[in-house]
Short mmCIF file of C-alpha atoms in Angstrom, two decimals:
data_model
loop_
_atom_site.label_atom_id
_atom_site.label_comp_id
_atom_site.label_asym_id
_atom_site.label_seq_id
_atom_site.Cartn_x
_atom_site.Cartn_y
_atom_site.Cartn_z
CA MET A 1 -114.34 -11.50 -66.42
CA ALA A 2 -114.86 -7.88 -67.37
CA LYS A 3 -112.67 -6.67 -70.19
CA SER A 4 -110.06 -4.05 -69.47
CA LYS A 5 -110.51 -0.52 -70.73
CA THR A 6 -108.01 2.20 -71.52
CA THR A 7 -108.08 5.96 -71.22
CA PRO A 8 -105.96 8.45 -73.22
CA LYS A 9 -103.40 10.47 -71.29
CA LYS A 10 -101.55 13.44 -72.74
CA ASP A 11 -97.81 13.45 -72.15
CA GLY A 12 -96.39 16.66 -73.66
CA ASN A 13 -97.31 16.53 -77.34
CA ALA A 14 -97.86 12.76 -77.29
CA THR A 15 -100.91 10.81 -76.21
CA THR A 16 -100.39 7.50 -74.44
CA THR A 17 -102.93 4.91 -73.45
CA VAL A 18 -103.23 4.03 -69.78
CA PRO A 19 -104.97 0.74 -68.98
CA ILE A 20 -107.97 0.75 -66.65
CA GLN A 21 -108.20 -1.98 -64.04
CA PRO A 22 -110.97 -4.49 -64.87
CA VAL A 23 -113.13 -6.24 -62.28
CA PRO A 24 -110.87 -9.08 -61.07
CA GLU A 25 -111.82 -12.70 -61.65
CA LYS A 26 -112.62 -14.59 -58.47
CA ARG A 27 -112.30 -18.32 -57.76
CA GLY A 28 -113.08 -20.55 -54.80
CA TYR A 29 -110.82 -22.27 -52.29
CA GLU A 30 -108.12 -24.80 -53.17
CA PHE A 31 -105.80 -26.97 -51.03
CA GLY A 32 -108.57 -27.56 -48.49
CA GLY A 33 -109.30 -23.87 -47.97
CA PRO A 34 -108.25 -22.06 -44.77
CA LEU A 35 -107.85 -25.33 -42.83
CA GLY A 36 -105.54 -26.76 -45.49
CA ALA A 37 -103.62 -23.49 -45.63
CA PHE A 38 -103.12 -23.63 -41.85
CA GLY A 39 -101.85 -27.21 -42.07
CA ILE A 40 -99.37 -26.41 -44.87
CA VAL A 41 -98.11 -23.11 -43.42
CA PHE A 42 -97.36 -24.62 -40.01
CA GLY A 43 -96.99 -28.31 -40.83
CA LEU A 44 -94.49 -28.43 -43.68
CA PRO A 45 -91.72 -26.54 -41.84
CA VAL A 46 -92.11 -29.00 -38.94
CA LEU A 47 -91.84 -31.88 -41.41
CA LEU A 48 -88.55 -30.53 -42.80
CA TYR A 49 -87.09 -30.18 -39.32
CA CYS A 50 -88.18 -33.75 -38.57
CA PHE A 51 -86.29 -34.93 -41.65
CA ALA A 52 -83.18 -33.00 -40.55
CA PHE A 53 -83.27 -34.32 -36.97
CA PHE A 54 -84.61 -37.86 -37.31
CA CYS A 55 -82.21 -38.90 -40.11
CA ASN A 56 -78.84 -37.78 -38.79
CA ASP A 57 -75.13 -38.54 -38.42
CA ILE A 58 -75.28 -38.72 -34.61
CA SER A 59 -77.32 -41.88 -33.95
CA GLY A 60 -78.69 -43.08 -37.29
CA CYS A 61 -81.38 -42.89 -39.93
CA PRO A 62 -83.88 -43.16 -38.41
CA ALA A 63 -82.89 -42.27 -34.83
CA PRO A 64 -82.95 -45.64 -32.97
CA SER A 65 -85.56 -44.64 -30.37
CA LEU A 66 -88.11 -44.03 -33.10
CA LEU A 67 -88.10 -47.78 -33.82
CA HIS A 68 -89.19 -48.49 -30.24
CA PRO A 69 -92.10 -46.11 -29.58
CA SER A 70 -93.21 -47.96 -26.42
CA THR A 71 -89.98 -46.99 -24.66
CA LEU A 72 -89.48 -43.63 -26.39
CA THR A 73 -88.56 -40.75 -24.08
CA TRP A 74 -87.88 -37.14 -24.96
CA PRO A 75 -84.53 -36.93 -23.09
CA LYS A 76 -83.22 -39.99 -24.95
CA LEU A 77 -84.51 -38.75 -28.31
CA LYS A 78 -82.96 -35.31 -27.77
CA GLU A 79 -79.59 -36.95 -27.27
CA GLU A 80 -79.97 -39.07 -30.42
CA ILE A 81 -81.03 -36.25 -32.72
CA GLY A 82 -78.71 -33.51 -31.44
CA TRP A 83 -81.48 -31.23 -30.20
CA PRO A 84 -80.00 -27.79 -29.32
CA ASP A 85 -79.26 -27.19 -25.64
CA ASP A 86 -81.28 -23.97 -25.72
CA GLY A 87 -84.24 -25.60 -27.46
CA ILE A 88 -86.06 -24.06 -30.40
CA VAL A 89 -84.09 -20.83 -29.99
CA GLY A 90 -80.99 -22.76 -31.00
CA LEU A 91 -82.45 -23.29 -34.49
CA PHE A 92 -81.86 -19.60 -35.21
CA ASP A 93 -78.44 -18.00 -35.53
CA ALA A 94 -78.13 -14.30 -36.36
CA GLU A 95 -74.72 -14.63 -38.03
CA VAL A 96 -75.88 -17.52 -40.20
CA THR A 97 -78.96 -15.52 -41.18
CA MET A 98 -76.80 -12.56 -42.23
CA TRP A 99 -74.71 -14.83 -44.46
CA VAL A 100 -77.87 -16.24 -46.05
CA LEU A 101 -79.15 -12.71 -46.64
CA ALA A 102 -75.83 -11.86 -48.30
CA TYR A 103 -76.40 -14.83 -50.62
CA TYR A 104 -79.78 -13.40 -51.63
CA VAL A 105 -78.34 -9.94 -52.14
CA LEU A 106 -75.62 -11.40 -54.37
CA PHE A 107 -78.24 -12.94 -56.64
CA LEU A 108 -80.23 -9.72 -56.67
CA VAL A 109 -77.13 -7.77 -57.77
CA LEU A 110 -76.37 -10.35 -60.46
CA GLN A 111 -79.97 -10.19 -61.67
CA ILE A 112 -79.79 -6.41 -62.04
CA PHE A 113 -76.33 -5.86 -63.48
CA ILE A 114 -75.54 -8.94 -65.58
CA PRO A 115 -76.80 -8.46 -69.16
CA GLY A 116 -79.66 -10.72 -70.15
CA GLN A 117 -82.43 -11.51 -72.56
CA VAL A 118 -85.52 -9.26 -72.36
CA VAL A 119 -88.75 -11.19 -72.90
CA GLN A 120 -92.43 -10.22 -73.00
CA GLY A 121 -94.77 -12.18 -70.75
CA VAL A 122 -98.19 -13.54 -71.71
CA PRO A 123 -101.12 -11.09 -72.11
CA LEU A 124 -102.67 -10.04 -68.80
CA ALA A 125 -106.34 -9.62 -67.91
CA CYS A 126 -105.81 -5.84 -67.71
CA GLY A 127 -104.65 -5.79 -71.32
CA GLY A 128 -100.88 -5.36 -71.06
CA ARG A 129 -97.77 -7.53 -70.80
CA HIS A 130 -94.97 -7.52 -68.28
CA THR A 131 -91.33 -7.36 -69.40
CA TYR A 132 -88.79 -9.77 -67.90
CA LYS A 133 -85.00 -9.93 -68.03
CA PHE A 134 -83.42 -13.38 -67.78
CA ASN A 135 -79.77 -14.19 -67.06
CA SER A 136 -77.88 -16.93 -65.22
CA ALA A 137 -74.80 -17.24 -62.98
CA GLY A 138 -72.70 -20.27 -62.00
CA THR A 139 -70.57 -21.58 -59.11
CA TYR A 140 -67.15 -23.23 -58.92
CA VAL A 141 -66.36 -26.37 -56.91
CA TYR A 142 -63.52 -26.00 -54.44
CA GLY A 143 -61.89 -28.56 -52.16
CA ALA A 144 -63.83 -30.52 -49.54
CA GLU A 145 -62.60 -28.19 -46.78
CA PHE A 146 -63.79 -25.04 -48.56
CA VAL A 147 -65.51 -22.89 -45.93
CA VAL A 148 -68.86 -22.77 -47.81
CA TRP A 149 -69.22 -26.56 -47.75
CA THR A 150 -68.31 -26.95 -44.07
CA PHE A 151 -70.47 -23.95 -43.13
CA LEU A 152 -73.56 -25.43 -44.79
CA TRP A 153 -73.07 -28.88 -43.28
CA ASP A 154 -72.32 -27.63 -39.77
CA ASN A 155 -75.15 -25.04 -39.76
CA TYR A 156 -77.71 -26.91 -41.86
CA LYS A 157 -80.69 -26.38 -39.54
CA GLN A 158 -79.81 -22.74 -38.90
CA VAL A 159 -79.52 -22.11 -42.65
CA MET A 160 -82.96 -23.70 -43.08
CA THR A 161 -84.34 -21.44 -40.35
CA ALA A 162 -82.84 -18.37 -42.02
CA ASN A 163 -84.56 -19.24 -45.29
CA LEU A 164 -87.83 -19.83 -43.43
CA VAL A 165 -87.56 -16.40 -41.77
CA ILE A 166 -86.90 -14.79 -45.16
CA THR A 167 -89.93 -16.64 -46.57
CA ILE A 168 -92.22 -15.36 -43.81
CA VAL A 169 -91.02 -11.77 -44.11
CA LEU A 170 -91.27 -11.78 -47.91
CA SER A 171 -94.73 -13.39 -47.83
CA ILE A 172 -95.99 -10.74 -45.40
CA TYR A 173 -94.53 -8.01 -47.65
CA VAL A 174 -96.20 -9.20 -50.87
CA TYR A 175 -99.50 -9.78 -49.04
CA ALA A 176 -99.50 -6.26 -47.54
CA ARG A 177 -98.38 -4.72 -50.84
CA SER A 178 -101.24 -6.43 -52.73
CA PHE A 179 -103.71 -4.00 -51.13
CA SER A 180 -102.24 -1.20 -53.24
CA VAL A 181 -103.39 -2.89 -56.48
CA PRO A 182 -105.65 -0.38 -58.28
CA ALA A 183 -109.36 -0.90 -57.74
CA PRO A 184 -111.66 -1.71 -60.69
CA GLY A 185 -112.09 1.39 -62.88
CA GLU A 186 -108.86 3.05 -61.72
CA GLN A 187 -105.88 3.68 -63.97
CA ASN A 188 -103.39 0.81 -63.92
CA PRO A 189 -100.16 1.85 -65.69
CA GLN A 190 -98.09 -0.91 -64.06
CA TYR A 191 -100.47 -3.72 -65.11
CA ARG A 192 -101.01 -4.89 -61.54
CA GLU A 193 -103.82 -7.31 -60.79
CA LEU A 194 -105.09 -9.73 -58.19
CA ALA A 195 -104.76 -13.47 -58.67
CA PRO A 196 -108.17 -15.06 -59.37
CA GLY A 197 -107.88 -17.41 -56.39
CA GLY A 198 -106.10 -15.05 -54.03
CA HIS A 199 -108.69 -12.53 -52.85
CA THR A 200 -111.26 -14.65 -51.00
CA GLY A 201 -111.30 -12.36 -47.97
CA ASN A 202 -109.86 -15.00 -45.63
CA VAL A 203 -106.56 -13.54 -44.39
CA LEU A 204 -104.73 -16.81 -43.74
CA TYR A 205 -105.81 -18.40 -47.01
CA ASP A 206 -105.01 -15.33 -49.13
CA PHE A 207 -101.63 -14.98 -47.39
CA PHE A 208 -100.95 -18.65 -48.20
CA ILE A 209 -102.18 -18.83 -51.79
CA GLY A 210 -100.93 -15.43 -52.95
CA ARG A 211 -103.12 -12.35 -53.33
CA GLU A 212 -101.38 -10.52 -56.17
CA LEU A 213 -100.45 -12.00 -59.53
CA ASN A 214 -96.90 -11.17 -60.70
CA SER A 215 -95.86 -9.09 -57.69
CA ARG A 216 -93.07 -6.82 -58.97
CA VAL A 217 -90.86 -4.03 -57.63
CA THR A 218 -88.90 -1.45 -59.63
CA LEU A 219 -85.69 -0.38 -57.90
CA PRO A 220 -84.57 3.29 -58.12
CA ILE A 221 -81.21 2.60 -59.78
CA PRO A 222 -80.01 5.30 -62.20
CA PHE A 223 -78.58 4.52 -65.63
CA MET A 224 -80.21 1.06 -65.70
CA SER A 225 -83.01 0.03 -68.04
CA GLU A 226 -86.45 -0.55 -66.55
CA ALA A 227 -86.22 -4.26 -67.43
CA SER A 228 -83.02 -4.55 -65.37
CA ARG A 229 -84.38 -2.53 -62.44
CA THR A 230 -87.69 -4.39 -62.27
CA ILE A 231 -87.72 -7.59 -60.21
CA ASP A 232 -90.61 -10.01 -60.52
CA ILE A 233 -90.45 -11.46 -57.01
CA GLY A 234 -92.05 -14.78 -57.93
CA VAL A 235 -89.82 -15.43 -60.94
CA PHE A 236 -86.71 -14.36 -59.00
CA CYS A 237 -87.45 -16.70 -56.08
CA GLU A 238 -88.31 -19.64 -58.33
CA MET A 239 -85.31 -19.30 -60.64
CA ARG A 240 -82.51 -17.95 -58.47
CA PRO A 241 -81.75 -18.59 -54.76
CA GLY A 242 -83.79 -21.77 -54.34
CA LEU A 243 -82.66 -23.72 -57.40
CA THR A 244 -79.03 -22.70 -57.04
CA GLY A 245 -79.18 -23.36 -53.31
CA TRP A 246 -80.39 -26.88 -54.09
CA ILE A 247 -77.19 -27.64 -56.01
CA ILE A 248 -74.91 -25.82 -53.57
CA LEU A 249 -76.29 -27.95 -50.72
CA ASN A 250 -75.67 -31.06 -52.80
CA LEU A 251 -72.06 -29.99 -53.33
CA SER A 252 -71.71 -29.44 -49.60
CA ASN A 253 -72.99 -32.99 -49.04
CA ILE A 254 -70.48 -34.41 -51.54
CA ALA A 255 -67.69 -32.58 -49.71
CA GLN A 256 -68.91 -34.01 -46.40
CA GLN A 257 -68.88 -37.55 -47.81
CA TYR A 258 -65.29 -37.06 -48.90
CA ARG A 259 -64.26 -35.60 -45.53
CA ALA A 260 -65.94 -38.44 -43.61
CA HIS A 261 -64.95 -41.39 -45.83
CA GLY A 262 -62.06 -40.28 -48.02
CA TYR A 263 -63.89 -41.00 -51.29
CA VAL A 264 -66.98 -39.98 -53.27
CA THR A 265 -69.48 -42.59 -54.47
CA ALA A 266 -71.08 -42.87 -57.88
CA SER A 267 -74.51 -42.79 -56.20
CA ILE A 268 -74.12 -39.29 -54.76
CA LEU A 269 -72.51 -38.04 -57.98
CA LEU A 270 -75.35 -39.50 -60.06
CA ILE A 271 -78.04 -37.78 -58.00
CA THR A 272 -76.18 -34.47 -57.98
CA GLY A 273 -75.49 -34.73 -61.72
CA ILE A 274 -79.14 -35.41 -62.58
CA GLN A 275 -80.36 -32.59 -60.35
CA ALA A 276 -77.70 -30.14 -61.55
CA PHE A 277 -78.64 -30.89 -65.16
CA TYR A 278 -82.30 -30.28 -64.28
CA VAL A 279 -81.46 -26.90 -62.74
CA LEU A 280 -79.10 -25.82 -65.52
CA ASP A 281 -81.72 -26.82 -68.07
CA SER A 282 -84.23 -24.61 -66.23
CA TYR A 283 -81.76 -21.73 -66.45
CA TYR A 284 -81.13 -22.35 -70.13
CA MET A 285 -84.88 -22.40 -70.83
CA GLU A 286 -85.70 -19.53 -68.45
CA PRO A 287 -88.29 -17.72 -70.61
CA ALA A 288 -90.42 -20.89 -70.68
CA ILE A 289 -91.42 -20.19 -67.07
CA LEU A 290 -93.65 -17.37 -68.32
CA THR A 291 -96.20 -19.88 -69.68
CA THR A 292 -96.40 -21.99 -66.50
CA MET A 293 -99.28 -22.14 -64.02
CA ASP A 294 -97.12 -20.54 -61.30
CA ILE A 295 -96.82 -17.33 -63.31
CA ILE A 296 -100.03 -17.02 -65.35
CA MET A 297 -102.54 -18.42 -62.81
CA ASP A 298 -101.22 -18.46 -59.24
CA GLY A 299 -100.54 -15.47 -57.06
CA PHE A 300 -97.22 -15.22 -55.26
CA GLY A 301 -97.73 -15.88 -51.56
CA TYR A 302 -96.41 -18.12 -48.80
CA MET A 303 -97.15 -21.31 -50.78
CA LEU A 304 -94.83 -20.54 -53.69
CA CYS A 305 -92.32 -18.58 -51.59
CA PHE A 306 -91.88 -21.45 -49.10
CA GLY A 307 -91.74 -23.96 -51.96
CA ASP A 308 -89.04 -22.00 -53.79
CA LEU A 309 -86.80 -20.98 -50.88
CA VAL A 310 -87.22 -23.76 -48.30
CA TRP A 311 -89.02 -26.86 -49.58
CA VAL A 312 -87.03 -27.34 -52.81
CA PRO A 313 -83.45 -26.81 -51.54
CA PHE A 314 -83.89 -28.66 -48.25
CA LEU A 315 -86.26 -31.52 -49.11
CA TYR A 316 -84.74 -32.25 -52.53
CA THR A 317 -81.25 -32.68 -51.04
CA THR A 318 -82.38 -35.34 -48.54
CA GLN A 319 -80.86 -38.15 -50.64
CA THR A 320 -77.39 -36.63 -50.96
CA ARG A 321 -77.42 -35.68 -47.29
CA TYR A 322 -78.21 -39.33 -46.48
CA LEU A 323 -75.43 -40.60 -48.76
CA ALA A 324 -72.93 -38.17 -47.21
CA THR A 325 -73.18 -40.25 -44.02
CA PHE A 326 -73.97 -43.69 -45.47
CA PRO A 327 -72.14 -43.94 -48.83
CA ALA A 328 -74.24 -46.57 -50.59
CA LYS A 329 -72.49 -47.78 -53.73
CA MET A 330 -73.84 -48.62 -57.19
CA ASP A 331 -72.42 -50.90 -59.86
CA ILE A 332 -72.24 -50.04 -63.54
CA ASN A 333 -75.54 -51.79 -64.29
CA GLY A 334 -77.38 -49.71 -61.71
CA ILE A 335 -75.82 -46.52 -63.00
CA ALA A 336 -76.80 -47.35 -66.58
CA LEU A 337 -80.37 -48.25 -65.64
CA LEU A 338 -81.01 -45.15 -63.58
CA SER A 339 -79.35 -42.93 -66.19
CA ALA A 340 -81.66 -44.41 -68.83
CA VAL A 341 -84.80 -43.87 -66.71
CA SER A 342 -83.81 -40.30 -65.84
CA GLY A 343 -82.83 -39.61 -69.46
CA LEU A 344 -86.20 -40.86 -70.71
CA GLY A 345 -87.96 -38.69 -68.15
CA TYR A 346 -85.98 -35.64 -69.18
CA PHE A 347 -86.63 -36.30 -72.87
CA ILE A 348 -90.40 -36.43 -72.29
CA PHE A 349 -90.40 -33.44 -69.93
CA ARG A 350 -88.29 -31.12 -72.06
CA SER A 351 -89.69 -32.14 -75.45
CA ALA A 352 -93.27 -31.65 -74.28
CA ASN A 353 -92.58 -28.31 -72.60
CA ASN A 354 -90.64 -27.03 -75.60
CA GLU A 355 -93.50 -27.99 -77.87
CA LYS A 356 -96.05 -26.18 -75.68
CA ASN A 357 -93.91 -23.09 -75.26
CA ARG A 358 -93.16 -22.79 -78.98
CA PHE A 359 -96.81 -23.24 -79.91
CA ARG A 360 -97.93 -20.60 -77.41
CA THR A 361 -95.33 -18.03 -78.38
CA ASN A 362 -95.14 -18.65 -82.14
CA PRO A 363 -97.58 -21.19 -83.64
CA ASP A 364 -95.99 -20.60 -87.06
CA ASP A 365 -92.66 -22.02 -85.85
CA PRO A 366 -91.74 -24.77 -88.36
CA ARG A 367 -91.23 -27.19 -85.48
CA VAL A 368 -94.86 -26.94 -84.33
CA LYS A 369 -96.88 -25.53 -87.23
CA HIS A 370 -97.84 -29.06 -88.34
CA LEU A 371 -99.56 -29.83 -85.03
CA LYS A 372 -103.33 -30.23 -84.93
CA PHE A 373 -105.45 -28.24 -82.51
CA ILE A 374 -108.99 -27.16 -81.72
CA THR A 375 -109.95 -23.52 -81.26
CA THR A 376 -112.15 -22.70 -78.27
CA LYS A 377 -114.78 -19.97 -78.05
CA THR A 378 -112.33 -17.94 -75.94
CA GLY A 379 -109.85 -17.97 -78.82
CA SER A 380 -107.42 -20.37 -77.16
CA ARG A 381 -105.96 -23.23 -79.19
CA LEU A 382 -105.64 -26.66 -77.57
CA LEU A 383 -103.21 -29.16 -79.06
CA ILE A 384 -104.59 -32.57 -79.99
CA SER A 385 -101.49 -34.03 -81.64
CA GLY A 386 -97.80 -34.32 -80.85
CA TRP A 387 -96.85 -34.81 -77.20
CA TRP A 388 -100.01 -33.10 -75.99
CA GLY A 389 -102.15 -35.37 -78.11
CA THR A 390 -100.91 -38.40 -76.13
CA ALA A 391 -101.88 -37.05 -72.68
CA ARG A 392 -103.16 -33.72 -71.38
CA HIS A 393 -100.26 -33.37 -68.91
CA ILE A 394 -97.63 -35.57 -70.53
CA ASN A 395 -94.82 -33.37 -69.15
CA TYR A 396 -95.74 -34.52 -65.62
CA LEU A 397 -94.89 -38.10 -66.57
CA GLY A 398 -91.39 -37.02 -67.57
CA ASP A 399 -91.01 -34.96 -64.41
CA TRP A 400 -92.00 -37.92 -62.22
CA LEU A 401 -89.69 -40.36 -64.02
CA MET A 402 -86.79 -38.01 -63.33
CA SER A 403 -87.62 -38.13 -59.63
CA TRP A 404 -86.79 -41.86 -59.62
CA GLY A 405 -83.18 -40.99 -60.33
CA PHE A 406 -83.16 -38.79 -57.21
CA CYS A 407 -84.20 -41.62 -54.86
CA LEU A 408 -83.24 -45.07 -56.17
CA PRO A 409 -79.45 -44.59 -55.71
CA THR A 410 -80.03 -44.68 -51.93
CA GLY A 411 -81.08 -48.34 -52.20
CA ILE A 412 -82.96 -49.92 -49.28
CA ALA A 413 -82.07 -47.14 -46.89
CA GLY A 414 -81.34 -47.08 -43.18
CA TYR A 415 -78.27 -47.10 -40.91
CA LEU A 416 -77.10 -46.92 -37.30
CA MET A 417 -74.11 -44.93 -36.08
CA LEU A 418 -71.93 -47.43 -34.22
CA GLU A 419 -68.49 -47.30 -32.61
CA THR A 420 -66.10 -49.28 -34.83
CA LEU A 421 -62.35 -49.66 -35.03
CA ASN A 422 -60.68 -47.73 -37.84
CA PRO A 423 -57.87 -50.05 -39.02
CA ALA A 424 -55.94 -47.17 -40.55
CA THR A 425 -55.68 -45.16 -37.31
CA GLY A 426 -56.32 -47.84 -34.68
CA GLN A 427 -58.89 -45.50 -33.10
CA MET A 428 -62.56 -46.14 -32.29
CA GLU A 429 -64.76 -43.98 -34.53
CA LYS A 430 -68.44 -43.65 -35.28
CA GLN A 431 -69.41 -45.31 -38.55
CA ALA A 432 -72.73 -45.67 -40.34
CA VAL A 433 -73.63 -49.37 -40.40
CA GLN A 434 -76.74 -50.93 -41.92
CA THR A 435 -78.27 -53.54 -39.63
CA PRO A 436 -81.37 -55.71 -40.23
CA GLU A 437 -83.24 -53.71 -37.61
CA VAL A 438 -82.96 -50.40 -39.47
CA GLN A 439 -82.77 -51.61 -43.07
CA GLY A 440 -85.64 -50.11 -45.02
CA TRP A 441 -86.74 -47.60 -42.38
CA GLY A 442 -84.48 -44.94 -43.83
CA SER A 443 -86.45 -45.20 -47.07
CA ILE A 444 -89.17 -43.17 -45.34
CA PHE A 445 -86.82 -40.22 -45.75
CA THR A 446 -85.02 -41.00 -49.00
CA TYR A 447 -88.09 -42.09 -51.00
CA PHE A 448 -90.51 -39.52 -49.62
CA TYR A 449 -89.72 -37.16 -52.48
CA MET A 450 -90.77 -39.67 -55.16
CA LEU A 451 -94.10 -40.35 -53.42
CA TYR A 452 -94.75 -36.70 -52.60
CA PHE A 453 -93.91 -35.59 -56.13
CA GLY A 454 -96.32 -38.10 -57.67
CA VAL A 455 -99.13 -36.88 -55.39
CA LEU A 456 -98.20 -33.25 -56.12
CA LEU A 457 -98.36 -33.77 -59.89
CA ILE A 458 -101.74 -35.52 -59.68
CA HIS A 459 -103.07 -32.72 -57.47
CA ARG A 460 -101.63 -30.09 -59.81
CA GLU A 461 -103.21 -31.85 -62.78
CA GLY A 462 -106.57 -31.79 -60.97
CA ARG A 463 -106.28 -28.05 -60.28
CA ASP A 464 -105.44 -27.37 -63.91
CA GLU A 465 -108.27 -29.55 -65.20
CA GLU A 466 -110.80 -27.78 -62.96
CA LYS A 467 -109.69 -24.35 -64.14
CA CYS A 468 -109.73 -25.39 -67.79
CA GLU A 469 -113.19 -26.89 -67.47
CA LYS A 470 -114.53 -23.61 -66.06
CA LYS A 471 -112.71 -21.55 -68.69
CA TYR A 472 -113.52 -23.58 -71.81
CA GLY A 473 -116.84 -25.25 -70.92
CA LYS A 474 -118.13 -27.46 -73.75
CA ASP A 475 -114.88 -27.00 -75.66
CA TRP A 476 -113.05 -28.71 -72.80
CA GLU A 477 -115.42 -31.67 -73.02
CA LYS A 478 -114.66 -31.93 -76.73
CA TYR A 479 -110.92 -31.68 -76.05
CA THR A 480 -110.93 -34.38 -73.36
CA SER A 481 -112.89 -36.69 -75.66
CA LEU A 482 -110.05 -36.37 -78.20
CA VAL A 483 -107.17 -36.49 -75.69
CA ARG A 484 -108.47 -39.06 -73.22
CA TYR A 485 -105.53 -39.62 -70.89
CA LYS A 486 -104.34 -37.20 -68.21
CA ILE A 487 -100.70 -38.12 -67.49
CA ILE A 488 -99.81 -41.69 -68.46
CA PRO A 489 -100.95 -42.69 -72.00
CA GLY A 490 -103.13 -45.78 -71.93
CA ILE A 491 -103.29 -45.92 -68.12
CA TYR A 492 -104.26 -42.62 -66.48
#
């Protein structure tokens, strides 16, 4: 990669240095190239809708006809899954979309006006650093009939569609805006640059993977500091509406369980508690995001935007949505075991990430200055002791262990919605009942996250290893000979 240059610029009596855009680094295709990008862009939204329709509170989880494919008919399936009368058009609702947009605007206003910590990002290829402001906001839990909870449950698919529309529009915006990044040799006062893997020339792939690194906008708001007015779109999407939406949807599902059954189970509270702690921890450790692959390596495009705003809040709440209809219960032993597994996962995940972040930002910190490392020819220092001396991606092990706590409380999943007599009212009502025919089939939905997340982490580890091997060359070979395992010490 060509080094960045600067040119002096006179400003009154002072002389400032304006960075010159270097020749951008270029990498090859990932995720299967354009074909893989096509599959993810169009396939994953369909998968989320399948989850929402095929595991439901109308006929069961899964819808009964899916268990008998030889006699499956579209009219029967439509009835079982609650397919809208007006077809695909019914998945979109303008009023719902406006409320979702108001939610985003609220977070944008909070981001700008709430005081926060100003942090410098990692050095960029063009020679500068971006400035970030971090702050957090919370939510209060109201009664089960609170309009937000009922709105989200009753309009779940339309809310998902609204977030998908926002994702598409935002992805098109950042892609189009990336073409205004200064060309090599031009002045670059805003430190804008292309992502190494995002300017292949293939429109679909670049739109998917993200063409510009750290896409940022500065809003023309008087009397506010530049740090407050500047929004890093990728950081905002990853840390604000998606993560908070994840927990709000869980709360809506808890409220629905209470409305439907008159009580709340330990299983749904355990999942929500683990996930809420994960999100709140991310907010507490916000500046640590600046040393992650999503910020320092990947451009912001459809892949990350869809992951932040649609995939995370709607896939990761599958388990609590399931339990809202079928309230599987856990005894004290199960609660203790899952709490221990999730706690161990969190301990590994947070301890390892804290160690890495402290070493990168201040290697003289007393908590990390004793760690051993090797220095590469590029000047980077790679840890060979502590957490990162046990495995090259030890934090992924902790992350995956935490995912167990999201899924196991659903048990051996599956239920049918059957007409049963409610002894309290003497009326026939639909109830979720687990029968031998469906037992286990619901696990396709409730355990998908654990399987997907394991595959994702292995794939992410492979991407990181490939990039490090190209960057460090022989030094990487030396490092991997000292730190032999990738994720699981002694196994993998």
